[in-house]
PDB file of C-alpha atoms in Angstrom:
ATOM      1  CA  MET A  18     -27.221  22.900 -36.687  1.00  0.00           C
ATOM      2  CA  LYS A  19     -23.699  22.509 -38.371  1.00  0.00           C
ATOM      3  CA  GLN A  20     -21.125  20.829 -36.316  1.00  0.00           C
ATOM      4  CA  THR A  21     -17.268  22.207 -36.545  1.00  0.00           C
ATOM      5  CA  THR A  22     -14.597  20.189 -35.323  1.00  0.00           C
ATOM      6  CA  THR A  23     -11.582  22.070 -33.682  1.00  0.00           C
ATOM      7  CA  PRO A  24      -8.563  21.414 -35.972  1.00  0.00           C
ATOM      8  CA  THR A  25      -5.997  23.033 -33.576  1.00  0.00           C
ATOM      9  CA  LEU A  26      -6.830  19.494 -31.700  1.00  0.00           C
ATOM     10  CA  PHE A  27      -5.841  17.617 -34.936  1.00  0.00           C
ATOM     11  CA  LEU A  28      -2.548  19.631 -35.431  1.00  0.00           C
ATOM     12  CA  LEU A  29      -1.690  19.501 -32.312  1.00  0.00           C
ATOM     13  CA  VAL A  30      -2.149  15.249 -31.895  1.00  0.00           C
ATOM     14  CA  ILE A  31       0.020  15.207 -35.436  1.00  0.00           C
ATOM     15  CA  ALA A  32       2.724  17.699 -34.456  1.00  0.00           C
ATOM     16  CA  ALA A  33       2.846  15.138 -30.976  1.00  0.00           C
ATOM     17  CA  SER A  34       3.558  12.200 -33.209  1.00  0.00           C
ATOM     18  CA  LEU A  35       6.219  13.706 -35.443  1.00  0.00           C
ATOM     19  CA  LEU A  36       8.063  14.931 -32.295  1.00  0.00           C
ATOM     20  CA  PRO A  37      10.598  12.330 -30.969  1.00  0.00           C
ATOM     21  CA  LEU A  38       9.945  10.828 -28.002  1.00  0.00           C
ATOM     22  CA  SER A  39      13.036  12.707 -26.259  1.00  0.00           C
ATOM     23  CA  ALA A  40      11.248  15.994 -26.460  1.00  0.00           C
ATOM     24  CA  PHE A  41       8.537  15.081 -23.860  1.00  0.00           C
ATOM     25  CA  ALA A  42      10.851  13.264 -21.770  1.00  0.00           C
ATOM     26  CA  ARG A  43      12.541  16.595 -20.606  1.00  0.00           C
ATOM     27  CA  SER A  44      10.563  19.982 -19.956  1.00  0.00           C
ATOM     28  CA  PRO A  45      12.317  22.614 -19.140  1.00  0.00           C
ATOM     29  CA  GLY A  46      11.213  23.092 -15.510  1.00  0.00           C
ATOM     30  CA  PHE A  47      12.082  19.216 -14.835  1.00  0.00           C
ATOM     31  CA  PRO A  48      15.793  18.911 -15.288  1.00  0.00           C
ATOM     32  CA  ARG A  49      16.779  15.546 -16.019  1.00  0.00           C
ATOM     33  CA  ARG A  50      17.832  13.081 -13.389  1.00  0.00           C
ATOM     34  CA  ASP A  51      18.194   9.246 -12.089  1.00  0.00           C
ATOM     35  CA  LEU A  52      15.643   7.812 -11.313  1.00  0.00           C
ATOM     36  CA  SER A  53      16.591   5.780  -8.426  1.00  0.00           C
ATOM     37  CA  SER A  54      18.139   8.932  -6.936  1.00  0.00           C
ATOM     38  CA  LEU A  55      14.685  10.561  -7.325  1.00  0.00           C
ATOM     39  CA  GLN A  56      13.395   7.171  -5.678  1.00  0.00           C
ATOM     40  CA  ARG A  57      15.762   7.739  -2.461  1.00  0.00           C
ATOM     41  CA  GLU A  58      15.139  11.525  -2.220  1.00  0.00           C
ATOM     42  CA  ILE A  59      11.359  10.419  -2.165  1.00  0.00           C
ATOM     43  CA  GLU A  60      12.217   8.003   0.202  1.00  0.00           C
ATOM     44  CA  GLU A  61      14.113  10.162   2.586  1.00  0.00           C
ATOM     45  CA  ARG A  62      11.305  13.050   2.711  1.00  0.00           C
ATOM     46  CA  ASN A  63       8.824  10.358   3.495  1.00  0.00           C
ATOM     47  CA  ARG A  64      10.511   8.875   6.285  1.00  0.00           C
ATOM     48  CA  GLU A  65      11.767  12.598   7.942  1.00  0.00           C
ATOM     49  CA  ARG A  66       8.045  13.150   7.388  1.00  0.00           C
ATOM     50  CA  ALA A  67       6.577  10.363   9.632  1.00  0.00           C
ATOM     51  CA  ARG A  68      10.073  11.060  12.255  1.00  0.00           C
ATOM     52  CA  ARG A  69       8.376  14.482  12.391  1.00  0.00           C
ATOM     53  CA  ARG A  70       4.853  13.378  12.884  1.00  0.00           C
ATOM     54  CA  GLY A  71       5.974  10.845  15.779  1.00  0.00           C
ATOM     55  CA  GLU A  72       5.005   7.642  13.649  1.00  0.00           C
ATOM     56  CA  ARG A  73       7.316   5.094  13.225  1.00  0.00           C
ATOM     57  CA  VAL A  74       9.773   4.684  10.131  1.00  0.00           C
ATOM     58  CA  ASP A  75      10.145   0.982   8.690  1.00  0.00           C
ATOM     59  CA  ASP A  76      13.014  -0.258   6.856  1.00  0.00           C
ATOM     60  CA  PRO A  77      11.287  -2.271   4.341  1.00  0.00           C
ATOM     61  CA  LEU A  78      13.291  -5.398   5.859  1.00  0.00           C
ATOM     62  CA  THR A  79      12.497  -4.852   9.257  1.00  0.00           C
ATOM     63  CA  ALA A  80       9.256  -4.283   8.836  1.00  0.00           C
ATOM     64  CA  LEU A  81       9.259  -8.275   7.976  1.00  0.00           C
ATOM     65  CA  PRO A  82       7.399 -10.369  10.875  1.00  0.00           C
ATOM     66  CA  ARG A  83      10.445 -11.171  13.038  1.00  0.00           C
ATOM     67  CA  ASN A  84      10.297 -14.859  12.752  1.00  0.00           C
ATOM     68  CA  TRP A  85      10.226 -14.764   9.210  1.00  0.00           C
ATOM     69  CA  GLY A  86      11.826 -17.697   6.988  1.00  0.00           C
ATOM     70  CA  GLU A  87      11.929 -19.955  10.563  1.00  0.00           C
ATOM     71  CA  GLU A  88      11.025 -22.647  10.960  1.00  0.00           C
ATOM     72  CA  LYS A  89       7.357 -23.286  12.614  1.00  0.00           C
ATOM     73  CA  LYS A  90       7.820 -23.959  15.634  1.00  0.00           C
ATOM     74  CA  GLU A  91       5.351 -26.473  17.448  1.00  0.00           C
ATOM     75  CA  ARG A  92       3.463 -25.555  20.461  1.00  0.00           C
ATOM     76  CA  ARG A  93       1.125 -27.042  23.165  1.00  0.00           C
ATOM     77  CA  ASP A  94      -2.581 -26.697  22.048  1.00  0.00           C
ATOM     78  CA  LEU A  95      -5.008 -24.736  24.343  1.00  0.00           C
ATOM     79  CA  PRO A  96      -7.760 -26.343  26.602  1.00  0.00           C
ATOM     80  CA  PRO A  97     -10.533 -27.613  24.753  1.00  0.00           C
ATOM     81  CA  ASP A  98     -12.431 -24.695  27.185  1.00  0.00           C
ATOM     82  CA  SER A  99     -10.319 -21.970  26.462  1.00  0.00           C
ATOM     83  CA  MET A 100     -12.006 -18.869  25.144  1.00  0.00           C
ATOM     84  CA  MET A 101     -11.686 -17.723  21.052  1.00  0.00           C
ATOM     85  CA  ARG A 102      -9.436 -15.087  20.801  1.00  0.00           C
ATOM     86  CA  ILE A 103      -9.919 -11.864  19.253  1.00  0.00           C
ATOM     87  CA  GLY A 104      -7.443  -9.159  18.762  1.00  0.00           C
ATOM     88  CA  VAL A 105      -6.545  -6.152  16.229  1.00  0.00           C
ATOM     89  CA  THR A 106      -3.672  -6.814  14.617  1.00  0.00           C
ATOM     90  CA  LYS A 107      -3.351  -3.718  12.166  1.00  0.00           C
ATOM     91  CA  ARG A 108      -5.541  -0.183  13.038  1.00  0.00           C
ATOM     92  CA  PRO A 109      -5.270   2.732  10.463  1.00  0.00           C
ATOM     93  CA  ARG A 110      -3.452   5.819  11.714  1.00  0.00           C
ATOM     94  CA  ARG A 111      -5.842   8.001  11.558  1.00  0.00           C
ATOM     95  CA  CYS A 112      -9.948   6.822  10.936  1.00  0.00           C
ATOM     96  CA  ILE A 113     -12.133   9.577  10.041  1.00  0.00           C
ATOM     97  CA  THR A 114     -15.642   7.860   9.527  1.00  0.00           C
ATOM     98  CA  LYS A 115     -16.526   5.937  12.512  1.00  0.00           C
ATOM     99  CA  SER A 116     -19.086   3.032  12.849  1.00  0.00           C
ATOM    100  CA  LYS A 117     -22.235   3.460  14.603  1.00  0.00           C
ATOM    101  CA  ARG A 118     -24.726   0.689  15.711  1.00  0.00           C
ATOM    102  CA  GLY A 119     -26.453  -0.885  12.768  1.00  0.00           C
ATOM    103  CA  ASP A 120     -23.673  -0.332  10.280  1.00  0.00           C
ATOM    104  CA  THR A 121     -22.473  -2.836   7.661  1.00  0.00           C
ATOM    105  CA  LEU A 122     -18.728  -3.128   8.173  1.00  0.00           C
ATOM    106  CA  LYS A 123     -16.538  -4.750   5.780  1.00  0.00           C
ATOM    107  CA  VAL A 124     -13.174  -6.368   7.244  1.00  0.00           C
ATOM    108  CA  HIS A 125     -10.664  -8.821   6.608  1.00  0.00           C
ATOM    109  CA  TYR A 126      -9.575 -11.579   9.109  1.00  0.00           C
ATOM    110  CA  ASN A 127      -7.502 -15.135   9.543  1.00  0.00           C
ATOM    111  CA  GLY A 128      -8.307 -17.564  11.593  1.00  0.00           C
ATOM    112  CA  THR A 129      -5.741 -19.572  12.934  1.00  0.00           C
ATOM    113  CA  LEU A 130      -4.887 -22.882  15.247  1.00  0.00           C
ATOM    114  CA  TYR A 131      -2.815 -21.886  18.069  1.00  0.00           C
ATOM    115  CA  LYS A 132      -0.902 -25.101  17.615  1.00  0.00           C
ATOM    116  CA  ASN A 133       0.682 -24.734  14.855  1.00  0.00           C
ATOM    117  CA  ASP A 134      -0.708 -21.540  12.786  1.00  0.00           C
ATOM    118  CA  ASP A 135      -2.260 -23.444  10.153  1.00  0.00           C
ATOM    119  CA  VAL A 136      -4.596 -21.471   8.396  1.00  0.00           C
ATOM    120  CA  ILE A 137      -8.598 -22.698   8.563  1.00  0.00           C
ATOM    121  CA  ASP A 138     -10.221 -19.613   7.654  1.00  0.00           C
ATOM    122  CA  CYS A 139      -9.500 -16.403   5.988  1.00  0.00           C
ATOM    123  CA  SER A 140     -11.612 -13.794   3.883  1.00  0.00           C
ATOM    124  CA  ILE A 141      -8.936 -12.856   1.946  1.00  0.00           C
ATOM    125  CA  GLU A 142      -7.864 -15.685  -0.049  1.00  0.00           C
ATOM    126  CA  ARG A 143     -11.464 -15.935  -0.939  1.00  0.00           C
TER     127      ARG A 143
END
């Protein structure tokens, strides 16, 4: 069986390489805009969508922890007989897949000392 190549594809590649890049940057359906104004518009739409869903809208600067950049404060150490505290710090908005007994889960954790917040074990840093 004789194989044939499609010459139209080859011609298209040659024609595309001869055209200046600016010819592809602006198509009739998309007006040329400043990229920063487009980014602001997308962010505003996302904030409005989140407000309508009743979600908390965070400004990137207010999303930082309150004590970010402050000196670590020494706290009293916990008594030796105190229990280990395990908690969830971040939950996904919507989780479709539910785990069942026997499932293998992949989680990240960060183990810190209560006294001075020194990291003793972290799954992300491995």
